[in-house]
């Protein structure tokens, strides 16, 4: 008896189709009725995000998405009312409106007119017309929201954060990148420092404050007191924070990733405060902090030796600093020391001898290293990623490294 794929049970077909990419999932639905029925099984589309251009009416669009169990939507272009989406997908779980520049408070207000308990993730990044008024709607009707992306929403103020702190108690992740009007007062609202007005977002685990230029060390005090569940904190490009603020962060035992990239007022003293506390950091980024030098590496070896990822790009470190650090950093997997122009082959030899668990290293712009040091680095047993941009090589050396297994992107 001849066996054909058409003999397979629909459940088996659905299992096979679940491994296809989104485009091919749609294609198999056009083969025949049996395949279409199997491809519409909800298990085939589990976790898929529909990417839509909302240009003209399509009565079959949302019934089709619901039939397949799709609850995550990204709007690539918005030329229809947002309420069209909300009404069509009442059980929506994730809504990505990132880059929808024409979205206004009015449009969002017409969409959110009643509670949407299923919605957990909302991305409004770069929706530059959105103001505190929209955050009031969100706080009122999206009580179960866990992730809110507001990066680049430059009209958001402390009032908006007060509304978030009042209504979104289940929030776990908040991105406020480049929200230029946000100050210490707004962070105080989030951290529950104004309990008479708002309880705060005390369940926050991920907080991005990148390029919020009005923040000072007072914000860090608020964070350390109120946001005790915080795991990831991004303070990159926050020029108003200083070494003194690190004292507040140094006892946040839940914190495992801290980004201080391009924080101009952070120096070796700041890393000393971090190292002397009770932190159990897994990742630390102090790249482009001009006041960071070899002493920081000594402090890291003393108190932050459990780090798995360390970024020191463009810091004033040398082989001496590497020597003071490497013997204690047994857990380190990723080391970024690009543009550290004082690092030589001696530093690379120390890294190769002691950081045997390294998976990735960035040596971009380390102009004093030579082929000898690189040969030692490439002998690291776990190394998979090696970045050598701006390193001067002869033509013959270029050919040799070009075909190394560490450079698949260049082949």
mmCIF file with all atom_site columns, N, CA, C and O in Angstrom, residues 23 39 71 82 89-90 93 124 171 231 237 303 316 325 329 335 340 375:
data_model
loop_
_atom_site.group_PDB
_atom_site.id
_atom_site.type_symbol
_atom_site.label_atom_id
_atom_site.label_alt_id
_atom_site.label_comp_id
_atom_site.label_asym_id
_atom_site.label_entity_id
_atom_site.label_seq_id
_atom_site.pdbx_PDB_ins_code
_atom_site.Cartn_x
_atom_site.Cartn_y
_atom_site.Cartn_z
_atom_site.occupancy
_atom_site.B_iso_or_equiv
_atom_site.pdbx_formal_charge
_atom_site.auth_seq_id
_atom_site.auth_comp_id
_atom_site.auth_asym_id
_atom_site.auth_atom_id
_atom_site.pdbx_PDB_model_num
ATOM 1  N N  . UNK A 1 23  ? 5.861   32.841 6.649  1.00 0.00 ? 23  UNK A N  1
ATOM 2  C CA . UNK A 1 23  ? 5.464   32.902 5.236  1.00 0.00 ? 23  UNK A CA 1
ATOM 3  C C  . UNK A 1 23  ? 5.057   31.520 4.726  1.00 0.00 ? 23  UNK A C  1
ATOM 4  O O  . UNK A 1 23  ? 4.046   31.379 4.032  1.00 0.00 ? 23  UNK A O  1
ATOM 5  N N  . UNK A 1 39  ? -3.401  23.701 8.858  1.00 0.00 ? 39  UNK A N  1
ATOM 6  C CA . UNK A 1 39  ? -2.556  24.884 9.103  1.00 0.00 ? 39  UNK A CA 1
ATOM 7  C C  . UNK A 1 39  ? -3.251  25.918 9.979  1.00 0.00 ? 39  UNK A C  1
ATOM 8  O O  . UNK A 1 39  ? -2.605  26.801 10.530 1.00 0.00 ? 39  UNK A O  1
ATOM 9  N N  . UNK A 1 71  ? -2.598  36.286 18.840 1.00 0.00 ? 71  UNK A N  1
ATOM 10 C CA . UNK A 1 71  ? -2.974  37.349 19.773 1.00 0.00 ? 71  UNK A CA 1
ATOM 11 C C  . UNK A 1 71  ? -1.909  38.434 19.884 1.00 0.00 ? 71  UNK A C  1
ATOM 12 O O  . UNK A 1 71  ? -2.021  39.318 20.726 1.00 0.00 ? 71  UNK A O  1
ATOM 13 N N  . UNK A 1 82  ? -7.111  53.055 15.122 1.00 0.00 ? 82  UNK A N  1
ATOM 14 C CA . UNK A 1 82  ? -6.602  52.006 15.979 1.00 0.00 ? 82  UNK A CA 1
ATOM 15 C C  . UNK A 1 82  ? -7.749  51.203 16.600 1.00 0.00 ? 82  UNK A C  1
ATOM 16 O O  . UNK A 1 82  ? -7.594  50.004 16.888 1.00 0.00 ? 82  UNK A O  1
ATOM 17 N N  . UNK A 1 89  ? -9.872  42.416 17.591 1.00 0.00 ? 89  UNK A N  1
ATOM 18 C CA . UNK A 1 89  ? -9.142  41.428 18.378 1.00 0.00 ? 89  UNK A CA 1
ATOM 19 C C  . UNK A 1 89  ? -9.337  41.707 19.875 1.00 0.00 ? 89  UNK A C  1
ATOM 20 O O  . UNK A 1 89  ? -8.438  42.214 20.549 1.00 0.00 ? 89  UNK A O  1
ATOM 21 N N  . UNK A 1 90  ? -10.506 41.393 20.390 1.00 0.00 ? 90  UNK A N  1
ATOM 22 C CA . UNK A 1 90  ? -10.797 41.711 21.802 1.00 0.00 ? 90  UNK A CA 1
ATOM 23 C C  . UNK A 1 90  ? -9.912  40.959 22.790 1.00 0.00 ? 90  UNK A C  1
ATOM 24 O O  . UNK A 1 90  ? -9.799  41.380 23.939 1.00 0.00 ? 90  UNK A O  1
ATOM 25 N N  . UNK A 1 93  ? -3.131  40.157 23.147 1.00 0.00 ? 93  UNK A N  1
ATOM 26 C CA . UNK A 1 93  ? -2.188  40.082 24.268 1.00 0.00 ? 93  UNK A CA 1
ATOM 27 C C  . UNK A 1 93  ? -1.012  41.040 24.104 1.00 0.00 ? 93  UNK A C  1
ATOM 28 O O  . UNK A 1 93  ? -0.448  41.511 25.096 1.00 0.00 ? 93  UNK A O  1
ATOM 29 N N  . UNK A 1 124 ? 4.888   51.593 22.316 1.00 0.00 ? 124 UNK A N  1
ATOM 30 C CA . UNK A 1 124 ? 4.601   52.901 21.707 1.00 0.00 ? 124 UNK A CA 1
ATOM 31 C C  . UNK A 1 124 ? 5.898   53.646 21.367 1.00 0.00 ? 124 UNK A C  1
ATOM 32 O O  . UNK A 1 124 ? 5.890   54.866 21.209 1.00 0.00 ? 124 UNK A O  1
ATOM 33 N N  . UNK A 1 171 ? 3.048   46.145 36.254 1.00 0.00 ? 171 UNK A N  1
ATOM 34 C CA . UNK A 1 171 ? 4.093   46.418 35.268 1.00 0.00 ? 171 UNK A CA 1
ATOM 35 C C  . UNK A 1 171 ? 5.430   45.826 35.707 1.00 0.00 ? 171 UNK A C  1
ATOM 36 O O  . UNK A 1 171 ? 5.874   46.029 36.840 1.00 0.00 ? 171 UNK A O  1
ATOM 37 N N  . UNK A 1 231 ? 15.802  43.949 38.309 1.00 0.00 ? 231 UNK A N  1
ATOM 38 C CA . UNK A 1 231 ? 16.866  43.049 37.885 1.00 0.00 ? 231 UNK A CA 1
ATOM 39 C C  . UNK A 1 231 ? 17.788  43.695 36.853 1.00 0.00 ? 231 UNK A C  1
ATOM 40 O O  . UNK A 1 231 ? 18.984  43.430 36.837 1.00 0.00 ? 231 UNK A O  1
ATOM 41 N N  . UNK A 1 237 ? 24.106  57.074 29.222 1.00 0.00 ? 237 UNK A N  1
ATOM 42 C CA . UNK A 1 237 ? 23.984  58.464 28.748 1.00 0.00 ? 237 UNK A CA 1
ATOM 43 C C  . UNK A 1 237 ? 23.248  59.371 29.734 1.00 0.00 ? 237 UNK A C  1
ATOM 44 O O  . UNK A 1 237 ? 22.803  60.454 29.346 1.00 0.00 ? 237 UNK A O  1
ATOM 45 N N  . UNK A 1 303 ? 35.257  42.688 44.437 1.00 0.00 ? 303 UNK A N  1
ATOM 46 C CA . UNK A 1 303 ? 33.863  42.612 44.858 1.00 0.00 ? 303 UNK A CA 1
ATOM 47 C C  . UNK A 1 303 ? 32.842  42.240 43.807 1.00 0.00 ? 303 UNK A C  1
ATOM 48 O O  . UNK A 1 303 ? 31.686  41.958 44.146 1.00 0.00 ? 303 UNK A O  1
ATOM 49 N N  . UNK A 1 316 ? 40.190  53.980 30.133 1.00 0.00 ? 316 UNK A N  1
ATOM 50 C CA . UNK A 1 316 ? 41.650  54.177 30.237 1.00 0.00 ? 316 UNK A CA 1
ATOM 51 C C  . UNK A 1 316 ? 42.289  53.033 31.024 1.00 0.00 ? 316 UNK A C  1
ATOM 52 O O  . UNK A 1 316 ? 42.880  53.239 32.084 1.00 0.00 ? 316 UNK A O  1
ATOM 53 N N  . UNK A 1 325 ? 42.985  41.959 37.443 1.00 0.00 ? 325 UNK A N  1
ATOM 54 C CA . UNK A 1 325 ? 41.605  41.475 37.414 1.00 0.00 ? 325 UNK A CA 1
ATOM 55 C C  . UNK A 1 325 ? 41.476  39.991 37.067 1.00 0.00 ? 325 UNK A C  1
ATOM 56 O O  . UNK A 1 325 ? 40.668  39.279 37.662 1.00 0.00 ? 325 UNK A O  1
ATOM 57 N N  . UNK A 1 329 ? 38.317  36.338 37.897 1.00 0.00 ? 329 UNK A N  1
ATOM 58 C CA . UNK A 1 329 ? 37.104  36.411 37.068 1.00 0.00 ? 329 UNK A CA 1
ATOM 59 C C  . UNK A 1 329 ? 36.813  35.086 36.375 1.00 0.00 ? 329 UNK A C  1
ATOM 60 O O  . UNK A 1 329 ? 36.744  34.995 35.144 1.00 0.00 ? 329 UNK A O  1
ATOM 61 N N  . UNK A 1 335 ? 33.868  39.753 27.266 1.00 0.00 ? 335 UNK A N  1
ATOM 62 C CA . UNK A 1 335 ? 34.717  40.890 27.646 1.00 0.00 ? 335 UNK A CA 1
ATOM 63 C C  . UNK A 1 335 ? 34.838  41.836 26.459 1.00 0.00 ? 335 UNK A C  1
ATOM 64 O O  . UNK A 1 335 ? 35.340  41.456 25.397 1.00 0.00 ? 335 UNK A O  1
ATOM 65 N N  . UNK A 1 340 ? 40.349  50.327 23.685 1.00 0.00 ? 340 UNK A N  1
ATOM 66 C CA . UNK A 1 340 ? 41.249  50.508 24.841 1.00 0.00 ? 340 UNK A CA 1
ATOM 67 C C  . UNK A 1 340 ? 42.667  50.462 24.284 1.00 0.00 ? 340 UNK A C  1
ATOM 68 O O  . UNK A 1 340 ? 43.289  49.385 24.194 1.00 0.00 ? 340 UNK A O  1
ATOM 69 N N  . UNK A 1 375 ? 47.032  35.267 18.277 1.00 0.00 ? 375 UNK A N  1
ATOM 70 C CA . UNK A 1 375 ? 47.180  33.812 18.217 1.00 0.00 ? 375 UNK A CA 1
ATOM 71 C C  . UNK A 1 375 ? 46.886  33.186 19.582 1.00 0.00 ? 375 UNK A C  1
ATOM 72 O O  . UNK A 1 375 ? 46.299  32.108 19.670 1.00 0.00 ? 375 UNK A O  1
#
